PDB file of C-alpha atoms in Angstrom:
ATOM      1  CA  LYS A   1     -59.693 -47.858  44.640  1.00  0.00           C
ATOM      2  CA  LEU A   2     -62.437 -45.497  45.951  1.00  0.00           C
ATOM      3  CA  ARG A   3     -64.375 -47.497  48.792  1.00  0.00           C
ATOM      4  CA  GLU A   4     -64.427 -51.326  49.653  1.00  0.00           C
ATOM      5  CA  PHE A   5     -67.783 -52.736  51.545  1.00  0.00           C
ATOM      6  CA  LYS A   6     -67.249 -55.627  53.503  1.00  0.00           C
ATOM      7  CA  SER A   7     -69.922 -58.290  53.640  1.00  0.00           C
ATOM      8  CA  ASN A   8     -70.248 -61.774  55.320  1.00  0.00           C
ATOM      9  CA  ARG A   9     -72.331 -62.995  52.352  1.00  0.00           C
ATOM     10  CA  LYS A  10     -71.785 -64.416  48.978  1.00  0.00           C
ATOM     11  CA  PRO A  11     -71.706 -64.903  46.428  1.00  0.00           C
ATOM     12  CA  LEU A  12     -72.335 -61.497  45.277  1.00  0.00           C
ATOM     13  CA  VAL A  13     -75.287 -61.762  42.203  1.00  0.00           C
ATOM     14  CA  ILE A  14     -75.607 -57.822  41.384  1.00  0.00           C
ATOM     15  CA  VAL A  15     -74.827 -54.286  42.651  1.00  0.00           C
ATOM     16  CA  GLU A  16     -77.040 -51.137  42.248  1.00  0.00           C
ATOM     17  CA  MET A  17     -76.196 -47.736  42.824  1.00  0.00           C
ATOM     18  CA  SER A  18     -79.116 -45.159  43.652  1.00  0.00           C
ATOM     19  CA  PRO A  19     -80.203 -42.569  41.804  1.00  0.00           C
ATOM     20  CA  ASP A  20     -78.509 -39.969  44.078  1.00  0.00           C
ATOM     21  CA  GLY A  21     -75.070 -41.691  44.082  1.00  0.00           C
ATOM     22  CA  LEU A  22     -75.629 -41.992  47.945  1.00  0.00           C
ATOM     23  CA  ASN A  23     -75.980 -45.747  48.272  1.00  0.00           C
ATOM     24  CA  ALA A  24     -75.295 -48.916  46.761  1.00  0.00           C
ATOM     25  CA  THR A  25     -77.756 -51.924  47.094  1.00  0.00           C
ATOM     26  CA  ALA A  26     -76.370 -55.487  46.558  1.00  0.00           C
ATOM     27  CA  GLY A  27     -77.938 -58.651  46.051  1.00  0.00           C
ATOM     28  CA  TYR A  28     -76.810 -62.074  47.148  1.00  0.00           C
ATOM     29  CA  ALA A  29     -77.403 -65.882  46.340  1.00  0.00           C
ATOM     30  CA  ASP A  30     -79.026 -66.536  49.367  1.00  0.00           C
ATOM     31  CA  GLY A  31     -81.483 -63.902  48.931  1.00  0.00           C
ATOM     32  CA  ILE A  32     -80.120 -61.261  51.096  1.00  0.00           C
ATOM     33  CA  VAL A  33     -79.951 -57.988  49.975  1.00  0.00           C
ATOM     34  CA  GLN A  34     -78.040 -55.364  51.571  1.00  0.00           C
ATOM     35  CA  MET A  35     -77.593 -51.250  51.374  1.00  0.00           C
ATOM     36  CA  TRP A  36     -74.385 -49.572  51.773  1.00  0.00           C
ATOM     37  CA  ASP A  37     -73.685 -45.993  52.337  1.00  0.00           C
ATOM     38  CA  ILE A  38     -71.172 -44.683  50.069  1.00  0.00           C
ATOM     39  CA  SER A  39     -69.420 -42.170  51.948  1.00  0.00           C
ATOM     40  CA  SER A  40     -68.859 -44.022  55.209  1.00  0.00           C
ATOM     41  CA  GLY A  41     -68.827 -47.819  53.733  1.00  0.00           C
ATOM     42  CA  ARG A  42     -71.651 -48.476  56.566  1.00  0.00           C
ATOM     43  CA  LEU A  43     -74.123 -50.916  56.204  1.00  0.00           C
ATOM     44  CA  ILE A  44     -77.404 -49.143  56.437  1.00  0.00           C
ATOM     45  CA  ARG A  45     -80.208 -51.651  55.998  1.00  0.00           C
ATOM     46  CA  GLN A  46     -80.186 -55.481  55.611  1.00  0.00           C
ATOM     47  CA  PHE A  47     -83.503 -56.895  53.786  1.00  0.00           C
ATOM     48  CA  THR A  48     -84.007 -60.825  54.391  1.00  0.00           C
ATOM     49  CA  GLY A  49     -86.590 -62.735  52.946  1.00  0.00           C
ATOM     50  CA  ARG A  50     -86.534 -66.192  51.625  1.00  0.00           C
ATOM     51  CA  SER A  51     -83.242 -67.703  50.863  1.00  0.00           C
ATOM     52  CA  VAL A  52     -83.545 -67.595  46.661  1.00  0.00           C
ATOM     53  CA  ALA A  53     -80.901 -65.728  44.465  1.00  0.00           C
ATOM     54  CA  ALA A  54     -81.702 -61.761  44.339  1.00  0.00           C
ATOM     55  CA  ASN A  55     -81.015 -61.355  40.707  1.00  0.00           C
ATOM     56  CA  ASP A  56     -81.458 -57.704  40.100  1.00  0.00           C
ATOM     57  CA  ILE A  57     -82.804 -54.572  42.017  1.00  0.00           C
ATOM     58  CA  ALA A  58     -84.145 -51.448  41.131  1.00  0.00           C
ATOM     59  CA  ILE A  59     -83.814 -48.347  43.500  1.00  0.00           C
ATOM     60  CA  PHE A  60     -86.912 -45.503  43.448  1.00  0.00           C
ATOM     61  CA  SER A  61     -85.794 -42.448  42.646  1.00  0.00           C
ATOM     62  CA  THR A  62     -87.382 -41.243  45.545  1.00  0.00           C
ATOM     63  CA  GLY A  63     -84.862 -43.573  47.831  1.00  0.00           C
ATOM     64  CA  ARG A  64     -87.653 -44.592  49.875  1.00  0.00           C
ATOM     65  CA  ASN A  65     -88.460 -47.816  48.253  1.00  0.00           C
ATOM     66  CA  ILE A  66     -86.460 -50.948  46.391  1.00  0.00           C
ATOM     67  CA  VAL A  67     -87.771 -53.929  44.189  1.00  0.00           C
ATOM     68  CA  SER A  68     -85.690 -57.176  43.918  1.00  0.00           C
ATOM     69  CA  ALA A  69     -86.088 -60.058  41.419  1.00  0.00           C
ATOM     70  CA  HIS A  70     -85.777 -63.864  42.857  1.00  0.00           C
ATOM     71  CA  ASN A  71     -84.807 -67.016  41.324  1.00  0.00           C
ATOM     72  CA  ASP A  72     -88.087 -68.103  42.769  1.00  0.00           C
ATOM     73  CA  GLY A  73     -89.725 -65.842  40.170  1.00  0.00           C
ATOM     74  CA  THR A  74     -91.085 -63.204  42.656  1.00  0.00           C
ATOM     75  CA  LEU A  75     -90.148 -59.725  42.797  1.00  0.00           C
ATOM     76  CA  LYS A  76     -90.175 -57.946  45.985  1.00  0.00           C
ATOM     77  CA  LEU A  77     -90.790 -54.617  47.445  1.00  0.00           C
ATOM     78  CA  TRP A  78     -88.866 -53.348  50.219  1.00  0.00           C
ATOM     79  CA  ASP A  79     -89.352 -50.035  52.443  1.00  0.00           C
ATOM     80  CA  VAL A  80     -85.770 -48.720  52.875  1.00  0.00           C
ATOM     81  CA  LEU A  81     -86.671 -46.783  56.088  1.00  0.00           C
ATOM     82  CA  THR A  82     -88.153 -49.696  57.972  1.00  0.00           C
ATOM     83  CA  GLY A  83     -86.450 -52.602  56.454  1.00  0.00           C
ATOM     84  CA  GLU A  84     -90.088 -54.601  55.959  1.00  0.00           C
ATOM     85  CA  GLN A  85     -91.186 -56.247  52.785  1.00  0.00           C
ATOM     86  CA  ARG A  86     -94.213 -54.379  51.553  1.00  0.00           C
ATOM     87  CA  LEU A  87     -95.382 -56.618  48.675  1.00  0.00           C
ATOM     88  CA  VAL A  88     -94.552 -59.883  46.648  1.00  0.00           C
ATOM     89  CA  TYR A  89     -95.285 -59.612  43.274  1.00  0.00           C
ATOM     90  CA  ARG A  90     -96.138 -63.262  41.553  1.00  0.00           C
ATOM     91  CA  GLY A  91     -96.397 -64.466  38.121  1.00  0.00           C
ATOM     92  CA  HIS A  92     -93.284 -65.566  36.360  1.00  0.00           C
ATOM     93  CA  THR A  93     -93.023 -69.368  36.201  1.00  0.00           C
ATOM     94  CA  GLU A  94     -89.147 -69.438  36.266  1.00  0.00           C
ATOM     95  CA  SER A  95     -86.342 -67.378  37.518  1.00  0.00           C
ATOM     96  CA  ALA A  96     -87.106 -63.330  37.807  1.00  0.00           C
ATOM     97  CA  THR A  97     -83.886 -62.099  36.034  1.00  0.00           C
ATOM     98  CA  SER A  98     -84.980 -58.686  35.489  1.00  0.00           C
ATOM     99  CA  VAL A  99     -86.156 -55.624  36.970  1.00  0.00           C
ATOM    100  CA  SER A 100     -86.848 -51.991  36.307  1.00  0.00           C
ATOM    101  CA  LEU A 101     -89.146 -48.588  37.323  1.00  0.00           C
ATOM    102  CA  SER A 102     -91.398 -46.826  35.243  1.00  0.00           C
ATOM    103  CA  PRO A 103     -90.079 -42.943  35.305  1.00  0.00           C
ATOM    104  CA  ASP A 104     -93.807 -41.977  37.061  1.00  0.00           C
ATOM    105  CA  ARG A 105     -93.110 -44.797  39.896  1.00  0.00           C
ATOM    106  CA  ARG A 106     -96.239 -46.436  39.236  1.00  0.00           C
ATOM    107  CA  THR A 107     -95.363 -49.468  37.071  1.00  0.00           C
ATOM    108  CA  ILE A 108     -92.550 -52.095  37.617  1.00  0.00           C
ATOM    109  CA  ALA A 109     -91.488 -54.135  34.418  1.00  0.00           C
ATOM    110  CA  SER A 110     -89.793 -57.529  35.178  1.00  0.00           C
ATOM    111  CA  GLY A 111     -88.200 -59.891  32.919  1.00  0.00           C
ATOM    112  CA  SER A 112     -87.842 -63.975  33.365  1.00  0.00           C
ATOM    113  CA  ASP A 113     -86.345 -66.936  32.152  1.00  0.00           C
ATOM    114  CA  ASP A 114     -89.925 -68.095  31.419  1.00  0.00           C
ATOM    115  CA  GLY A 115     -89.709 -65.965  28.311  1.00  0.00           C
ATOM    116  CA  ASN A 116     -92.151 -63.258  29.738  1.00  0.00           C
ATOM    117  CA  ILE A 117     -91.891 -59.644  30.586  1.00  0.00           C
ATOM    118  CA  ILE A 118     -94.558 -58.545  33.274  1.00  0.00           C
ATOM    119  CA  LEU A 119     -95.742 -55.023  33.934  1.00  0.00           C
ATOM    120  CA  TRP A 120     -96.876 -54.463  37.619  1.00  0.00           C
ATOM    121  CA  ASP A 121     -99.099 -52.047  39.328  1.00  0.00           C
ATOM    122  CA  ILE A 122     -96.838 -51.187  42.191  1.00  0.00           C
ATOM    123  CA  ALA A 123     -99.601 -50.243  44.361  1.00  0.00           C
ATOM    124  CA  THR A 124    -101.679 -53.083  43.545  1.00  0.00           C
ATOM    125  CA  GLY A 125     -99.586 -55.810  42.596  1.00  0.00           C
ATOM    126  CA  LYS A 126    -101.810 -56.386  39.484  1.00  0.00           C
ATOM    127  CA  LYS A 127    -100.045 -57.703  36.661  1.00  0.00           C
ATOM    128  CA  ASP A 128    -100.257 -57.378  32.850  1.00  0.00           C
ATOM    129  CA  LYS A 129     -98.408 -59.829  30.633  1.00  0.00           C
ATOM    130  CA  ILE A 130     -96.853 -58.227  27.394  1.00  0.00           C
ATOM    131  CA  LYS A 131     -97.366 -60.560  24.821  1.00  0.00           C
ATOM    132  CA  ILE A 132     -93.775 -61.126  23.870  1.00  0.00           C
ATOM    133  CA  LYS A 133     -92.120 -64.668  24.143  1.00  0.00           C
ATOM    134  CA  LEU A 134     -88.553 -64.648  24.753  1.00  0.00           C
ATOM    135  CA  LYS A 135     -86.140 -67.143  24.765  1.00  0.00           C
ATOM    136  CA  TYR A 136     -85.022 -65.720  28.079  1.00  0.00           C
ATOM    137  CA  CYS A 137     -84.923 -61.923  29.370  1.00  0.00           C
ATOM    138  CA  LYS A 138     -81.587 -60.640  30.745  1.00  0.00           C
ATOM    139  CA  ASN A 139     -82.184 -57.175  31.086  1.00  0.00           C
ATOM    140  CA  ILE A 140     -85.084 -54.653  31.130  1.00  0.00           C
ATOM    141  CA  ILE A 141     -85.164 -51.062  31.096  1.00  0.00           C
ATOM    142  CA  TYR A 142     -87.109 -48.124  30.459  1.00  0.00           C
ATOM    143  CA  ILE A 143     -86.862 -45.763  27.759  1.00  0.00           C
ATOM    144  CA  VAL A 144     -89.206 -42.296  27.894  1.00  0.00           C
ATOM    145  CA  ASN A 145     -92.577 -44.194  27.615  1.00  0.00           C
ATOM    146  CA  SER A 146     -91.906 -47.137  26.278  1.00  0.00           C
ATOM    147  CA  VAL A 147     -90.106 -50.364  27.247  1.00  0.00           C
ATOM    148  CA  SER A 148     -86.918 -51.627  25.873  1.00  0.00           C
ATOM    149  CA  VAL A 149     -85.292 -55.289  26.193  1.00  0.00           C
TER     150      VAL A 149
END
């Protein structure tokens, strides 16, 4: 065991490492998202919003922002330095189960139990549904300049 992080939140739903490997971000069933310093085990920031489960997390390569996907079908963009919620993306009709960032950090891709994949402009929140109807979408990732489900 390298490090153990103690939180009074449970159950834990998702854990994501930052691209630089310095932080771990955890999402819980009560909707809370926490960011931990890997080297010290110290809680860096807690992000609080509505109390619906955080199902997935994507961390910007700059480390400045994170995006969380929630059971109410929303995505939330968080400022890591201030802990403030910068934007809420609404468009899924069922639980948002997955979220991924484009390599250029301009687009968010989200998948949902509603079977839709939505591409979001990070700055404006404008959405563009991809015309693929799935039974459900558990995971979505960007590969080079295309989307893989």
